[in-house]
Amino acid sequence: MNNQIVKINGLKEVEGMKFHDIEGGFGEGKKAMLVKEIANIHRRELKVINQNINNNISRFKKGIDIVDLKNGHFELPLQELGFSNRDISISKNIYLLSERGYAKLLKILEDDVAWEQYEKLVDGYFNMRGQARPLTTEEMLELQFKYAKEVKEEVKEVRNE
């Protein structure tokens, strides 16, 4: 599998919810969330969320909806994600969910808090893919030059017709 790369981009805050900004595990640049942090956001115990997932594991597609960071082939220091050595050793699974996996978990949880948090996370986190950043002066000039060159080529073509 070539989607085993997981990148931690620091901490993110969306509408008062704090969690790790994680990309990968499900493909390059795809946003993902730790179940540990989802449990916190939904004010539920991690073991209850994991139990819900494990009881419905057949509904989750491995590598598409869910990956197990503890039992997968990831070179990722789990301590960077807030797990203590004790947490790691006693945990059976350390799940990471894609947006699709998170939507499936919500179907299982199905309460008002779940739907409210889902809307916030989809709008403020999962849909932030490739969020624009301000261009540098050099980048802006380069784009203007490229555009001017394209316009010049089009004018030349029109004149030759």
mmCIF file of C-alpha atoms in Angstrom:
data_model
loop_
_atom_site.group_PDB
_atom_site.id
_atom_site.type_symbol
_atom_site.label_atom_id
_atom_site.label_comp_id
_atom_site.label_asym_id
_atom_site.label_seq_id
_atom_site.Cartn_x
_atom_site.Cartn_y
_atom_site.Cartn_z
ATOM 1 C CA MET A 1 0.000 0.000 0.000
ATOM 2 C CA ASN A 2 1.380 3.396 -0.908
ATOM 3 C CA ASN A 3 -0.962 5.316 1.398
ATOM 4 C CA GLN A 4 0.907 4.409 4.585
ATOM 5 C CA ILE A 5 2.463 7.855 4.986
ATOM 6 C CA VAL A 6 0.998 9.859 7.844
ATOM 7 C CA LYS A 7 2.034 13.456 8.397
ATOM 8 C CA ILE A 8 1.325 15.502 11.524
ATOM 9 C CA ASN A 9 0.941 19.207 10.765
ATOM 10 C CA GLY A 10 0.730 20.347 14.376
ATOM 11 C CA LEU A 11 -2.400 21.167 16.324
ATOM 12 C CA LYS A 12 -5.567 22.567 14.809
ATOM 13 C CA GLU A 13 -8.434 24.438 16.410
ATOM 14 C CA VAL A 14 -11.843 24.490 14.770
ATOM 15 C CA GLU A 15 -14.731 26.166 16.616
ATOM 16 C CA GLY A 16 -13.193 25.493 20.022
ATOM 17 C CA MET A 17 -12.206 21.887 19.235
ATOM 18 C CA LYS A 18 -8.476 21.156 19.439
ATOM 19 C CA PHE A 19 -6.916 18.174 17.725
ATOM 20 C CA HIS A 20 -3.937 17.088 15.634
ATOM 21 C CA ASP A 21 -3.976 18.136 11.976
ATOM 22 C CA ILE A 22 -3.204 14.806 10.310
ATOM 23 C CA GLU A 23 -2.810 14.078 6.609
ATOM 24 C CA GLY A 24 -2.342 10.704 5.022
ATOM 25 C CA GLY A 25 -3.014 7.129 5.944
ATOM 26 C CA PHE A 26 -5.751 7.179 3.295
ATOM 27 C CA GLY A 27 -3.823 8.784 0.469
ATOM 28 C CA GLU A 28 -1.627 11.809 0.001
ATOM 29 C CA GLY A 29 -3.091 15.021 1.397
ATOM 30 C CA LYS A 30 -6.256 13.349 2.756
ATOM 31 C CA LYS A 31 -7.308 14.619 6.178
ATOM 32 C CA ALA A 32 -7.686 12.145 9.022
ATOM 33 C CA MET A 33 -8.551 12.189 12.720
ATOM 34 C CA LEU A 34 -7.546 10.128 15.709
ATOM 35 C CA VAL A 35 -10.393 8.300 17.403
ATOM 36 C CA LYS A 36 -8.886 9.423 20.723
ATOM 37 C CA GLU A 37 -9.519 13.036 19.720
ATOM 38 C CA ILE A 38 -12.944 12.276 18.253
ATOM 39 C CA ALA A 39 -13.913 10.767 21.614
ATOM 40 C CA ASN A 40 -12.768 13.939 23.349
ATOM 41 C CA ILE A 41 -14.676 16.178 20.901
ATOM 42 C CA HIS A 42 -17.849 14.139 21.416
ATOM 43 C CA ARG A 43 -17.337 14.056 25.184
ATOM 44 C CA ARG A 44 -17.263 10.256 25.240
ATOM 45 C CA GLU A 45 -14.833 7.782 26.729
ATOM 46 C CA LEU A 46 -12.277 6.447 24.270
ATOM 47 C CA LYS A 47 -13.012 2.857 25.289
ATOM 48 C CA VAL A 48 -16.717 3.370 24.462
ATOM 49 C CA ILE A 49 -15.906 4.766 21.004
ATOM 50 C CA ASN A 50 -13.415 1.943 20.348
ATOM 51 C CA GLN A 51 -16.043 -0.553 21.500
ATOM 52 C CA ASN A 52 -18.551 0.939 19.051
ATOM 53 C CA ILE A 53 -16.001 0.665 16.250
ATOM 54 C CA ASN A 54 -14.984 -2.901 17.149
ATOM 55 C CA ASN A 55 -18.653 -3.998 17.385
ATOM 56 C CA ASN A 56 -19.225 -2.583 13.887
ATOM 57 C CA ILE A 57 -15.780 -3.193 12.364
ATOM 58 C CA SER A 58 -17.300 -4.986 9.351
ATOM 59 C CA ARG A 59 -18.890 -1.656 8.331
ATOM 60 C CA PHE A 60 -15.473 0.058 8.112
ATOM 61 C CA LYS A 61 -13.237 -0.589 5.101
ATOM 62 C CA LYS A 62 -9.610 -0.904 6.172
ATOM 63 C CA GLY A 63 -7.398 1.599 4.420
ATOM 64 C CA ILE A 64 -10.404 3.608 3.211
ATOM 65 C CA ASP A 65 -12.370 4.373 6.382
ATOM 66 C CA ILE A 66 -10.050 3.247 9.131
ATOM 67 C CA VAL A 67 -6.448 2.347 9.853
ATOM 68 C CA ASP A 68 -4.960 1.002 13.041
ATOM 69 C CA LEU A 69 -1.796 2.945 13.803
ATOM 70 C CA LYS A 70 -0.744 0.406 16.396
ATOM 71 C CA ASN A 71 -1.118 -2.659 14.215
ATOM 72 C CA GLY A 72 -0.365 -1.126 10.830
ATOM 73 C CA HIS A 73 2.864 -0.446 9.001
ATOM 74 C CA PHE A 74 3.344 3.154 10.029
ATOM 75 C CA GLU A 75 6.565 4.816 11.031
ATOM 76 C CA LEU A 76 4.888 7.300 13.293
ATOM 77 C CA PRO A 77 5.953 8.091 16.838
ATOM 78 C CA LEU A 78 2.625 7.787 18.639
ATOM 79 C CA GLN A 79 4.053 9.903 21.478
ATOM 80 C CA GLU A 80 3.877 12.898 19.084
ATOM 81 C CA LEU A 81 0.122 12.355 19.017
ATOM 82 C CA GLY A 82 -0.188 12.514 22.804
ATOM 83 C CA PHE A 83 -0.003 8.807 23.608
ATOM 84 C CA SER A 84 2.089 7.786 26.599
ATOM 85 C CA ASN A 85 4.141 4.585 26.493
ATOM 86 C CA ARG A 86 1.561 3.114 28.891
ATOM 87 C CA ASP A 87 -1.321 4.112 26.553
ATOM 88 C CA ILE A 88 0.465 2.448 23.646
ATOM 89 C CA SER A 89 1.236 -0.762 25.518
ATOM 90 C CA ILE A 90 -2.277 -1.275 26.937
ATOM 91 C CA SER A 91 -4.199 -0.225 23.818
ATOM 92 C CA LYS A 92 -5.396 -2.998 21.588
ATOM 93 C CA ASN A 93 -5.948 -0.530 18.736
ATOM 94 C CA ILE A 94 -5.103 3.099 17.991
ATOM 95 C CA TYR A 95 -7.523 4.044 15.262
ATOM 96 C CA LEU A 96 -7.295 6.796 12.674
ATOM 97 C CA LEU A 97 -10.425 7.629 10.657
ATOM 98 C CA SER A 98 -10.846 9.237 7.263
ATOM 99 C CA GLU A 99 -13.715 11.661 6.686
ATOM 100 C CA ARG A 100 -15.735 8.734 5.357
ATOM 101 C CA GLY A 101 -14.838 6.640 8.416
ATOM 102 C CA TYR A 102 -15.840 9.491 10.697
ATOM 103 C CA ALA A 103 -19.211 9.736 8.927
ATOM 104 C CA LYS A 104 -19.738 6.002 9.527
ATOM 105 C CA LEU A 105 -18.856 6.389 13.210
ATOM 106 C CA LEU A 106 -21.444 9.175 13.477
ATOM 107 C CA LYS A 107 -24.078 6.847 12.085
ATOM 108 C CA ILE A 108 -23.245 4.480 14.942
ATOM 109 C CA LEU A 109 -23.208 7.249 17.594
ATOM 110 C CA GLU A 110 -26.243 9.035 16.126
ATOM 111 C CA ASP A 111 -27.037 11.744 18.640
ATOM 112 C CA ASP A 112 -27.409 15.533 18.436
ATOM 113 C CA VAL A 113 -23.834 16.197 19.594
ATOM 114 C CA ALA A 114 -22.490 13.852 16.922
ATOM 115 C CA TRP A 115 -24.293 15.663 14.110
ATOM 116 C CA GLU A 116 -23.418 19.117 15.432
ATOM 117 C CA GLN A 117 -19.712 18.304 15.724
ATOM 118 C CA TYR A 118 -19.697 16.567 12.339
ATOM 119 C CA GLU A 119 -20.938 19.684 10.596
ATOM 120 C CA LYS A 120 -18.269 21.815 12.270
ATOM 121 C CA LEU A 121 -15.495 19.355 11.425
ATOM 122 C CA VAL A 122 -16.517 18.828 7.812
ATOM 123 C CA ASP A 123 -16.783 22.566 7.193
ATOM 124 C CA GLY A 124 -13.761 23.604 9.220
ATOM 125 C CA TYR A 125 -11.322 20.710 8.837
ATOM 126 C CA PHE A 126 -11.976 18.025 6.249
ATOM 127 C CA ASN A 127 -12.915 20.558 3.559
ATOM 128 C CA MET A 128 -9.745 22.606 4.084
ATOM 129 C CA ARG A 129 -7.806 20.553 1.528
ATOM 130 C CA GLY A 130 -5.379 22.696 -0.390
ATOM 131 C CA GLN A 131 -6.399 25.856 1.402
ATOM 132 C CA ALA A 132 -5.009 28.887 -0.403
ATOM 133 C CA ARG A 133 -2.183 30.921 1.072
ATOM 134 C CA PRO A 134 -1.107 34.415 0.080
ATOM 135 C CA LEU A 135 1.266 34.477 -2.890
ATOM 136 C CA THR A 136 4.735 35.944 -2.595
ATOM 137 C CA THR A 137 5.618 38.858 -4.875
ATOM 138 C CA GLU A 138 7.820 36.544 -6.906
ATOM 139 C CA GLU A 139 4.999 33.993 -7.351
ATOM 140 C CA MET A 140 2.553 36.747 -8.351
ATOM 141 C CA LEU A 141 4.967 38.152 -10.945
ATOM 142 C CA GLU A 142 5.614 34.673 -12.290
ATOM 143 C CA LEU A 143 1.869 34.064 -12.705
ATOM 144 C CA GLN A 144 1.402 37.443 -14.392
ATOM 145 C CA PHE A 145 4.272 36.725 -16.782
ATOM 146 C CA LYS A 146 2.854 33.279 -17.591
ATOM 147 C CA TYR A 147 -0.621 34.743 -18.194
ATOM 148 C CA ALA A 148 0.774 37.541 -20.396
ATOM 149 C CA LYS A 149 2.711 34.970 -22.427
ATOM 150 C CA GLU A 150 -0.436 32.834 -22.907
ATOM 151 C CA VAL A 151 -2.442 35.885 -24.008
ATOM 152 C CA LYS A 152 0.321 36.861 -26.427
ATOM 153 C CA GLU A 153 0.254 33.313 -27.931
ATOM 154 C CA GLU A 154 -3.542 33.445 -28.318
ATOM 155 C CA VAL A 155 -3.383 36.864 -30.023
ATOM 156 C CA LYS A 156 -0.698 35.542 -32.373
ATOM 157 C CA GLU A 157 -2.904 32.527 -33.248
ATOM 158 C CA VAL A 158 -5.942 34.704 -33.900
ATOM 159 C CA ARG A 159 -3.936 37.004 -36.202
ATOM 160 C CA ASN A 160 -2.630 34.033 -38.195
ATOM 161 C CA GLU A 161 -6.143 32.669 -38.860
#
